[in-house]
Short mmCIF file of C-alpha atoms in Angstrom, two decimals:
data_model
loop_
_atom_site.label_atom_id
_atom_site.label_comp_id
_atom_site.label_asym_id
_atom_site.label_seq_id
_atom_site.Cartn_x
_atom_site.Cartn_y
_atom_site.Cartn_z
CA UNK A 1 71.84 -1.29 42.75
CA UNK A 2 70.75 1.37 40.18
CA UNK A 3 67.46 0.79 38.44
CA UNK A 4 67.33 0.41 34.42
CA UNK A 5 65.77 3.89 34.12
CA UNK A 6 68.58 5.34 35.95
CA UNK A 7 71.04 3.94 33.90
CA UNK A 8 69.37 5.23 30.84
CA UNK A 9 69.06 8.92 32.24
CA UNK A 10 72.46 8.65 33.05
CA UNK A 11 73.60 7.53 29.81
CA UNK A 12 71.45 10.11 28.14
CA UNK A 13 73.30 13.04 29.86
CA UNK A 14 76.61 11.79 28.89
CA UNK A 15 75.64 11.21 25.10
CA UNK A 16 74.93 13.66 22.68
CA UNK A 17 71.93 16.42 22.70
CA UNK A 18 69.99 14.49 19.73
CA UNK A 19 69.65 11.46 22.00
CA UNK A 20 68.55 13.48 24.68
CA UNK A 21 65.91 15.19 22.64
CA UNK A 22 64.75 11.73 20.96
CA UNK A 23 64.27 10.53 24.29
CA UNK A 24 62.17 13.45 25.54
CA UNK A 25 59.97 13.14 22.43
CA UNK A 26 59.47 9.54 23.17
CA UNK A 27 58.28 10.05 26.81
CA UNK A 28 55.85 12.76 25.59
CA UNK A 29 54.11 10.34 22.97
CA UNK A 30 53.98 7.76 25.60
CA UNK A 31 51.93 10.51 27.76
CA UNK A 32 49.71 11.39 24.96
CA UNK A 33 48.85 7.91 24.08
CA UNK A 34 48.14 7.08 27.81
CA UNK A 35 45.68 10.12 27.96
CA UNK A 36 43.83 9.21 24.94
CA UNK A 37 43.11 5.77 26.19
CA UNK A 38 40.29 5.16 28.51
CA UNK A 39 40.88 4.48 32.09
CA UNK A 40 40.74 0.77 32.55
CA UNK A 41 42.45 -1.33 34.90
CA UNK A 42 44.64 -3.94 33.28
CA UNK A 43 43.34 -6.90 34.85
CA UNK A 44 42.50 -10.19 32.91
CA UNK A 45 38.61 -9.85 33.67
CA UNK A 46 38.75 -6.31 32.31
CA UNK A 47 40.41 -7.44 29.06
CA UNK A 48 38.10 -10.07 28.44
CA UNK A 49 35.10 -7.76 28.78
CA UNK A 50 36.58 -5.11 26.49
CA UNK A 51 36.99 -7.71 23.80
CA UNK A 52 33.49 -9.14 24.35
CA UNK A 53 32.33 -5.33 24.07
CA UNK A 54 33.99 -4.81 20.79
CA UNK A 55 33.05 -8.31 19.46
CA UNK A 56 29.31 -7.47 19.85
CA UNK A 57 29.63 -3.87 18.67
CA UNK A 58 31.01 -5.35 15.29
CA UNK A 59 28.74 -7.81 15.13
CA UNK A 60 25.68 -5.31 15.19
CA UNK A 61 27.15 -3.49 12.44
CA UNK A 62 25.07 -4.14 9.31
CA UNK A 63 26.00 -3.70 5.56
CA UNK A 64 23.80 -1.05 4.02
CA UNK A 65 22.88 -2.09 0.65
CA UNK A 66 22.45 0.49 -1.92
CA UNK A 67 21.26 0.79 -5.42
CA UNK A 68 23.00 2.54 -8.30
CA UNK A 69 21.57 5.88 -9.24
CA UNK A 70 20.62 4.45 -13.05
CA UNK A 71 18.31 1.88 -11.22
CA UNK A 72 16.43 4.72 -9.81
CA UNK A 73 16.28 6.51 -13.07
CA UNK A 74 14.91 3.22 -14.55
CA UNK A 75 12.06 2.97 -11.87
CA UNK A 76 11.37 6.81 -12.68
CA UNK A 77 11.25 6.07 -16.54
CA UNK A 78 8.99 3.04 -16.11
CA UNK A 79 6.52 5.10 -13.82
CA UNK A 80 6.22 8.01 -16.46
CA UNK A 81 5.44 5.44 -19.10
CA UNK A 82 2.73 3.99 -16.67
CA UNK A 83 1.46 7.63 -16.29
CA UNK A 84 1.07 8.00 -20.39
CA UNK A 85 -0.56 4.82 -20.22
CA UNK A 86 -3.09 5.91 -17.76
CA UNK A 87 -3.71 9.01 -20.08
CA UNK A 88 -4.03 7.00 -23.23
CA UNK A 89 -6.52 4.58 -21.37
CA UNK A 90 -8.62 7.71 -20.34
CA UNK A 91 -8.64 9.05 -23.84
CA UNK A 92 -9.59 5.59 -25.41
CA UNK A 93 -12.51 5.41 -22.73
CA UNK A 94 -13.61 8.71 -23.50
CA UNK A 95 -13.61 8.39 -27.26
CA UNK A 96 -15.27 4.93 -26.84
CA UNK A 97 -12.57 3.04 -28.69
CA UNK A 98 -11.82 0.37 -26.46
CA UNK A 99 -14.04 -2.13 -28.06
CA UNK A 100 -12.87 -1.51 -31.40
CA UNK A 101 -10.29 -4.59 -31.44
CA UNK A 102 -12.18 -7.87 -30.49
CA UNK A 103 -9.26 -9.97 -30.04
CA UNK A 104 -6.38 -10.03 -28.05
CA UNK A 105 -2.73 -11.65 -28.32
CA UNK A 106 0.07 -11.65 -25.79
CA UNK A 107 3.00 -10.29 -28.40
CA UNK A 108 0.52 -7.99 -30.21
CA UNK A 109 -2.26 -8.16 -32.98
CA UNK A 110 -1.38 -8.14 -36.73
CA UNK A 111 -1.50 -4.58 -38.04
CA UNK A 112 -3.89 -4.28 -41.03
CA UNK A 113 -1.92 -3.03 -44.28
CA UNK A 114 -4.30 -3.61 -47.09
CA UNK A 115 -7.93 -2.80 -47.67
CA UNK A 116 -8.82 -6.60 -47.53
CA UNK A 117 -7.37 -7.05 -43.95
CA UNK A 118 -9.17 -3.74 -42.88
CA UNK A 119 -12.50 -5.00 -44.18
CA UNK A 120 -11.87 -8.38 -42.07
CA UNK A 121 -11.40 -6.28 -38.99
CA UNK A 122 -14.31 -4.22 -39.72
CA UNK A 123 -16.23 -7.47 -40.07
CA UNK A 124 -15.31 -8.85 -36.68
CA UNK A 125 -16.34 -5.55 -35.12
CA UNK A 126 -19.67 -5.65 -36.77
CA UNK A 127 -20.25 -9.02 -34.90
CA UNK A 128 -20.37 -7.54 -31.36
CA UNK A 129 -23.06 -5.48 -29.50
CA UNK A 130 -21.45 -2.10 -29.75
CA UNK A 131 -21.85 -2.00 -33.44
CA UNK A 132 -25.26 -3.68 -33.43
CA UNK A 133 -26.65 -1.59 -30.83
CA UNK A 134 -25.01 1.76 -31.37
CA UNK A 135 -22.59 2.19 -34.40
CA UNK A 136 -24.58 0.55 -37.06
CA UNK A 137 -23.81 3.38 -39.31
CA UNK A 138 -20.08 3.75 -38.83
CA UNK A 139 -18.16 4.30 -41.85
CA UNK A 140 -14.58 2.50 -42.57
CA UNK A 141 -12.73 5.55 -41.74
CA UNK A 142 -14.52 6.22 -38.48
CA UNK A 143 -13.65 2.53 -37.63
CA UNK A 144 -9.98 3.02 -38.34
CA UNK A 145 -9.98 5.90 -36.08
CA UNK A 146 -11.18 4.25 -33.01
CA UNK A 147 -9.21 1.19 -34.12
CA UNK A 148 -5.85 3.20 -34.03
CA UNK A 149 -6.84 4.56 -30.63
CA UNK A 150 -7.31 1.06 -29.10
CA UNK A 151 -3.90 -0.25 -30.91
CA UNK A 152 -1.98 2.64 -29.54
CA UNK A 153 -3.20 2.10 -26.07
CA UNK A 154 -2.26 -1.87 -26.27
CA UNK A 155 1.01 -1.02 -27.92
CA UNK A 156 2.22 1.33 -25.36
CA UNK A 157 1.42 -1.12 -22.62
CA UNK A 158 3.78 -3.85 -24.33
CA UNK A 159 6.45 -1.19 -24.44
CA UNK A 160 5.98 -0.80 -20.97
CA UNK A 161 6.52 -4.49 -20.18
CA UNK A 162 9.61 -4.56 -22.52
CA UNK A 163 11.13 -1.46 -20.68
CA UNK A 164 10.56 -3.03 -17.17
CA UNK A 165 11.50 -6.88 -17.92
CA UNK A 166 14.48 -6.67 -19.86
CA UNK A 167 16.41 -4.09 -18.00
CA UNK A 168 15.14 -5.82 -14.63
CA UNK A 169 16.63 -9.18 -15.98
CA UNK A 170 19.85 -7.53 -16.82
CA UNK A 171 20.11 -6.06 -13.31
CA UNK A 172 19.36 -9.38 -11.85
CA UNK A 173 22.07 -11.27 -13.57
CA UNK A 174 24.61 -8.32 -12.73
CA UNK A 175 23.73 -8.17 -9.33
CA UNK A 176 22.81 -4.50 -9.35
CA UNK A 177 19.79 -4.64 -7.16
CA UNK A 178 19.59 -4.41 -3.27
CA UNK A 179 17.61 -6.91 -1.24
CA UNK A 180 14.62 -4.36 -0.99
CA UNK A 181 14.85 -3.70 -4.68
CA UNK A 182 14.64 -7.22 -5.52
CA UNK A 183 11.48 -7.81 -3.60
CA UNK A 184 9.79 -4.67 -5.03
CA UNK A 185 10.81 -5.56 -8.78
CA UNK A 186 9.02 -8.82 -8.47
CA UNK A 187 6.20 -7.28 -7.21
CA UNK A 188 6.05 -4.74 -9.95
CA UNK A 189 6.59 -7.48 -12.31
CA UNK A 190 3.46 -9.39 -11.13
CA UNK A 191 1.42 -6.20 -10.96
CA UNK A 192 2.51 -5.38 -14.43
CA UNK A 193 1.51 -8.88 -15.98
CA UNK A 194 -1.92 -8.65 -13.87
CA UNK A 195 -2.57 -5.20 -15.55
CA UNK A 196 -2.43 -6.56 -18.94
CA UNK A 197 -4.44 -9.59 -18.32
CA UNK A 198 -7.10 -7.26 -16.46
CA UNK A 199 -7.16 -5.03 -19.72
CA UNK A 200 -8.32 -7.76 -21.91
CA UNK A 201 -10.94 -9.14 -19.12
CA UNK A 202 -12.32 -5.73 -19.01
CA UNK A 203 -12.54 -5.41 -22.74
CA UNK A 204 -14.25 -8.85 -22.86
CA UNK A 205 -16.96 -7.78 -20.64
CA UNK A 206 -18.23 -5.12 -23.28
CA UNK A 207 -18.01 -7.80 -26.06
CA UNK A 208 -20.43 -10.29 -24.33
CA UNK A 209 -24.16 -10.58 -25.21
CA UNK A 210 -25.50 -9.39 -21.91
CA UNK A 211 -27.16 -5.98 -23.19
CA UNK A 212 -30.88 -7.22 -23.36
CA UNK A 213 -32.81 -4.29 -22.16
CA UNK A 214 -33.77 -1.47 -24.57
CA UNK A 215 -32.16 0.93 -22.29
CA UNK A 216 -28.80 -0.99 -22.00
CA UNK A 217 -25.74 0.73 -23.61
CA UNK A 218 -22.66 -1.61 -24.56
CA UNK A 219 -19.77 -0.74 -22.38
CA UNK A 220 -17.26 -2.61 -20.39
CA UNK A 221 -18.19 -3.54 -16.69
CA UNK A 222 -17.38 -0.73 -14.34
CA UNK A 223 -15.93 -3.18 -11.85
CA UNK A 224 -13.53 -4.69 -14.14
CA UNK A 225 -12.77 -0.82 -15.40
CA UNK A 226 -12.04 -0.02 -11.69
CA UNK A 227 -9.76 -2.79 -11.28
CA UNK A 228 -7.82 -2.06 -14.44
CA UNK A 229 -7.32 1.50 -13.43
CA UNK A 230 -6.47 0.63 -9.71
CA UNK A 231 -3.93 -1.97 -10.65
CA UNK A 232 -2.48 0.93 -12.93
CA UNK A 233 -2.23 3.28 -10.01
CA UNK A 234 -0.83 0.69 -7.68
CA UNK A 235 1.90 -0.26 -10.24
CA UNK A 236 2.70 3.59 -10.76
CA UNK A 237 2.95 4.03 -6.81
CA UNK A 238 5.24 1.23 -6.53
CA UNK A 239 7.50 2.49 -9.25
CA UNK A 240 7.45 5.93 -8.26
CA UNK A 241 8.01 5.15 -4.49
CA UNK A 242 11.34 3.19 -5.50
CA UNK A 243 12.49 5.87 -7.66
CA UNK A 244 11.99 8.10 -4.84
CA UNK A 245 13.82 6.06 -2.32
CA UNK A 246 17.05 5.73 -4.57
CA UNK A 247 16.98 9.08 -6.26
CA UNK A 248 15.88 11.26 -3.33
CA UNK A 249 16.95 10.22 -0.04
CA UNK A 250 15.78 12.06 3.08
CA UNK A 251 18.31 13.94 5.14
CA UNK A 252 17.03 14.02 8.93
CA UNK A 253 16.85 17.67 9.84
CA UNK A 254 13.75 18.12 11.74
CA UNK A 255 10.89 16.13 13.46
CA UNK A 256 7.13 15.43 12.69
CA UNK A 257 4.17 14.71 14.83
CA UNK A 258 2.47 11.37 14.72
CA UNK A 259 -0.72 12.94 14.06
CA UNK A 260 0.54 14.85 10.78
CA UNK A 261 2.01 11.32 9.54
CA UNK A 262 -1.38 9.93 10.29
CA UNK A 263 -3.44 12.61 8.46
CA UNK A 264 -0.59 12.33 5.55
CA UNK A 265 -1.33 8.55 5.30
CA UNK A 266 -5.02 9.20 5.31
CA UNK A 267 -4.81 11.89 2.66
CA UNK A 268 -2.86 9.32 0.31
CA UNK A 269 -5.55 6.77 0.87
CA UNK A 270 -8.44 9.12 0.20
CA UNK A 271 -6.59 10.42 -2.92
CA UNK A 272 -6.54 6.81 -4.46
CA UNK A 273 -10.28 6.15 -3.25
CA UNK A 274 -11.49 9.19 -5.00
CA UNK A 275 -9.68 8.31 -8.11
CA UNK A 276 -11.36 4.66 -7.81
CA UNK A 277 -14.77 6.49 -7.40
CA UNK A 278 -13.79 8.52 -10.66
CA UNK A 279 -13.42 4.99 -12.46
CA UNK A 280 -17.19 4.01 -11.52
CA UNK A 281 -18.16 7.78 -12.86
CA UNK A 282 -16.43 6.84 -15.94
CA UNK A 283 -17.78 3.23 -16.20
CA UNK A 284 -21.33 4.35 -15.91
CA UNK A 285 -21.07 7.76 -17.79
CA UNK A 286 -22.24 9.27 -14.55
CA UNK A 287 -20.65 12.62 -15.39
CA UNK A 288 -23.53 13.33 -17.79
CA UNK A 289 -26.43 12.76 -15.06
CA UNK A 290 -26.42 16.09 -13.12
CA UNK A 291 -24.29 18.70 -14.84
CA UNK A 292 -24.51 21.51 -12.19
CA UNK A 293 -22.52 22.42 -9.03
CA UNK A 294 -22.57 22.39 -6.22
CA UNK A 295 -26.15 21.25 -6.30
CA UNK A 296 -27.11 18.33 -8.12
CA UNK A 297 -30.00 19.78 -10.22
CA UNK A 298 -32.17 21.90 -7.70
CA UNK A 299 -31.41 19.95 -4.77
CA UNK A 300 -28.31 18.94 -2.61
CA UNK A 301 -29.40 15.38 -2.20
CA UNK A 302 -31.18 13.97 -5.51
CA UNK A 303 -34.38 11.99 -5.35
CA UNK A 304 -33.03 9.30 -7.20
CA UNK A 305 -30.04 8.49 -5.22
CA UNK A 306 -31.31 5.26 -3.68
CA UNK A 307 -33.74 4.09 -6.12
CA UNK A 308 -31.96 0.77 -6.99
CA UNK A 309 -32.76 -2.50 -4.62
CA UNK A 310 -30.81 -3.72 -2.70
CA UNK A 311 -29.75 -0.13 -1.48
CA UNK A 312 -26.03 -1.00 -1.36
CA UNK A 313 -25.92 -1.66 -5.07
CA UNK A 314 -26.52 2.21 -5.40
CA UNK A 315 -22.93 2.95 -4.47
CA UNK A 316 -21.49 1.13 -7.70
CA UNK A 317 -24.69 0.84 -9.92
CA UNK A 318 -26.52 4.00 -9.62
CA UNK A 319 -25.11 6.91 -11.75
CA UNK A 320 -26.59 9.39 -9.54
CA UNK A 321 -25.18 7.79 -6.50
CA UNK A 322 -21.84 7.28 -8.05
CA UNK A 323 -21.47 10.87 -8.95
CA UNK A 324 -22.71 12.20 -5.63
CA UNK A 325 -20.34 10.03 -3.88
CA UNK A 326 -17.43 11.16 -6.14
CA UNK A 327 -18.35 14.68 -5.30
CA UNK A 328 -18.22 14.15 -1.45
CA UNK A 329 -14.95 12.34 -1.57
CA UNK A 330 -13.40 15.18 -4.06
CA UNK A 331 -14.52 17.73 -1.34
CA UNK A 332 -13.19 15.73 1.49
CA UNK A 333 -9.71 15.18 -0.15
CA UNK A 334 -9.18 18.98 -0.76
CA UNK A 335 -10.26 19.55 2.68
CA UNK A 336 -7.79 16.98 4.26
CA UNK A 337 -4.99 18.53 1.91
CA UNK A 338 -5.58 21.85 2.88
CA UNK A 339 -5.54 21.19 6.56
CA UNK A 340 -2.04 19.37 6.14
CA UNK A 341 -0.74 22.48 4.53
CA UNK A 342 -2.00 24.99 7.42
CA UNK A 343 -0.53 22.13 9.70
CA UNK A 344 2.88 22.04 8.07
CA UNK A 345 3.39 25.79 8.44
CA UNK A 346 3.27 25.34 12.21
CA UNK A 347 5.60 22.35 12.41
CA UNK A 348 9.32 21.79 12.10
CA UNK A 349 9.40 19.94 9.04
CA UNK A 350 12.28 20.05 6.85
CA UNK A 351 12.09 22.31 3.69
CA UNK A 352 11.43 19.51 1.27
CA UNK A 353 8.52 18.28 3.38
CA UNK A 354 7.05 21.69 3.58
CA UNK A 355 7.27 22.02 -0.26
CA UNK A 356 5.65 18.74 -0.75
CA UNK A 357 2.76 19.56 1.61
CA UNK A 358 2.31 23.07 -0.12
CA UNK A 359 2.47 21.70 -3.80
CA UNK A 360 0.08 18.82 -2.73
CA UNK A 361 -2.82 21.40 -1.31
CA UNK A 362 -2.40 23.70 -4.22
CA UNK A 363 -2.67 21.14 -6.75
CA UNK A 364 -5.71 19.64 -5.09
CA UNK A 365 -7.60 22.78 -5.61
CA UNK A 366 -6.61 22.78 -9.45
CA UNK A 367 -7.86 19.21 -9.67
CA UNK A 368 -11.32 20.15 -8.00
CA UNK A 369 -11.55 23.02 -10.48
CA UNK A 370 -10.56 20.54 -13.38
CA UNK A 371 -13.52 18.37 -11.99
CA UNK A 372 -16.11 20.90 -11.87
CA UNK A 373 -15.25 22.38 -15.17
CA UNK A 374 -15.45 19.00 -16.67
CA UNK A 375 -19.02 18.54 -15.39
CA UNK A 376 -20.28 21.92 -16.04
CA UNK A 377 -19.24 21.51 -19.81
CA UNK A 378 -20.63 17.93 -20.43
CA UNK A 379 -17.60 16.01 -20.07
CA UNK A 380 -15.53 17.02 -23.28
CA UNK A 381 -12.41 14.75 -24.02
CA UNK A 382 -9.66 17.46 -23.19
CA UNK A 383 -11.00 18.36 -19.99
CA UNK A 384 -11.95 14.68 -18.92
CA UNK A 385 -8.66 13.43 -19.66
CA UNK A 386 -6.87 16.14 -17.97
CA UNK A 387 -8.86 15.52 -14.97
CA UNK A 388 -8.07 12.03 -14.92
CA UNK A 389 -4.36 12.71 -15.34
CA UNK A 390 -4.73 15.10 -12.50
CA UNK A 391 -5.76 12.55 -10.14
CA UNK A 392 -2.52 10.55 -10.93
CA UNK A 393 -0.40 13.64 -10.45
CA UNK A 394 -2.33 14.27 -7.07
CA UNK A 395 -1.22 10.81 -5.82
CA UNK A 396 2.14 11.39 -7.08
CA UNK A 397 2.57 14.39 -4.80
CA UNK A 398 0.86 12.58 -2.02
CA UNK A 399 3.50 9.85 -2.24
CA UNK A 400 6.18 12.50 -2.28
CA UNK A 401 5.02 13.77 0.97
CA UNK A 402 4.74 10.45 2.72
CA UNK A 403 8.36 9.70 1.33
CA UNK A 404 9.64 12.75 2.81
CA UNK A 405 8.10 11.92 6.24
CA UNK A 406 9.01 8.31 6.44
CA UNK A 407 12.50 8.53 8.39
CA UNK A 408 11.82 11.57 10.29
CA UNK A 409 11.78 11.33 14.12
CA UNK A 410 8.10 11.03 15.31
CA UNK A 411 6.97 12.79 18.37
#
């Protein structure tokens, strides 16, 4: 009895050549399909095993959520507005304008438009310690100038709130946020609200009747000033980090040592700590105590560095100690960032990460130069404001470097 295959072969030889060619092509296609398949025996057990492996593989695949680019630009724009607010706050502090407005309203204070309204504002200011103890000879025109400075700072802060919260609400309702961005945006909203409340709490400390000693100078609490600035830096860091995550994704093209990553993280923390020590320098006017460098007066360590009891109070309440600590922290920051640059030259970092390390080290020297110039020239407003803005720029570069290292393989 002839097999079915032989019958087809016999039929193929008797039929037209086109049929024979089609038959051969069919056989070749079967051979190719067989060679591309893995060599698995066709048994019930192997079939079930393959099915389970495929099911497990597909169950492990997670959907990667991404944010639209315009969400990243929104984060970047808000971070830029916070940067401007920090600069305005520094100028307000340096021009001693922060206590000119003695009331605070959530949606904004009423803008004086007539001479009578300006007199009412001036009379309110005259009831508080700064006018009584320091500015008793101030004229109306001088008062208007410091009032406008504080008004600009507060209005800009409210603009940041609107620029953040209104688009955030729209993005939430239209489901444009990834899960990560939802969490981070809520954190930023809380920080933004806390920043506004801390700003008023800080101003309130300068309006209280607590300046009893003849040597007391009406000013805001240095602790509240540092908290207000620290919240601004943390808010800025969250906004900028999210914009980098969305707009500047990292392509893994190299690797990094754990030691380098640890040093970069420490450097970021040290930049933040140095900036906070600068807030205590501003709060106590410690930049006017010893205006020489590298020595403080004629000594490396001044005699009055521990004159307050208890000793730990000197760290935050003694202007000499506060300035000394800020110097040490600044020099330490520059040293670590310079070491990061040297290490980056010898490592297999991607080009962008190397550029970040180089820029960070170079700007740290510029920032130290600004600080020394500010000190030697008795803290002029322009240099002091540039130095404070420089600290936020330095933190931005440190955040950029850490962002570039985050997804690289660690060895």
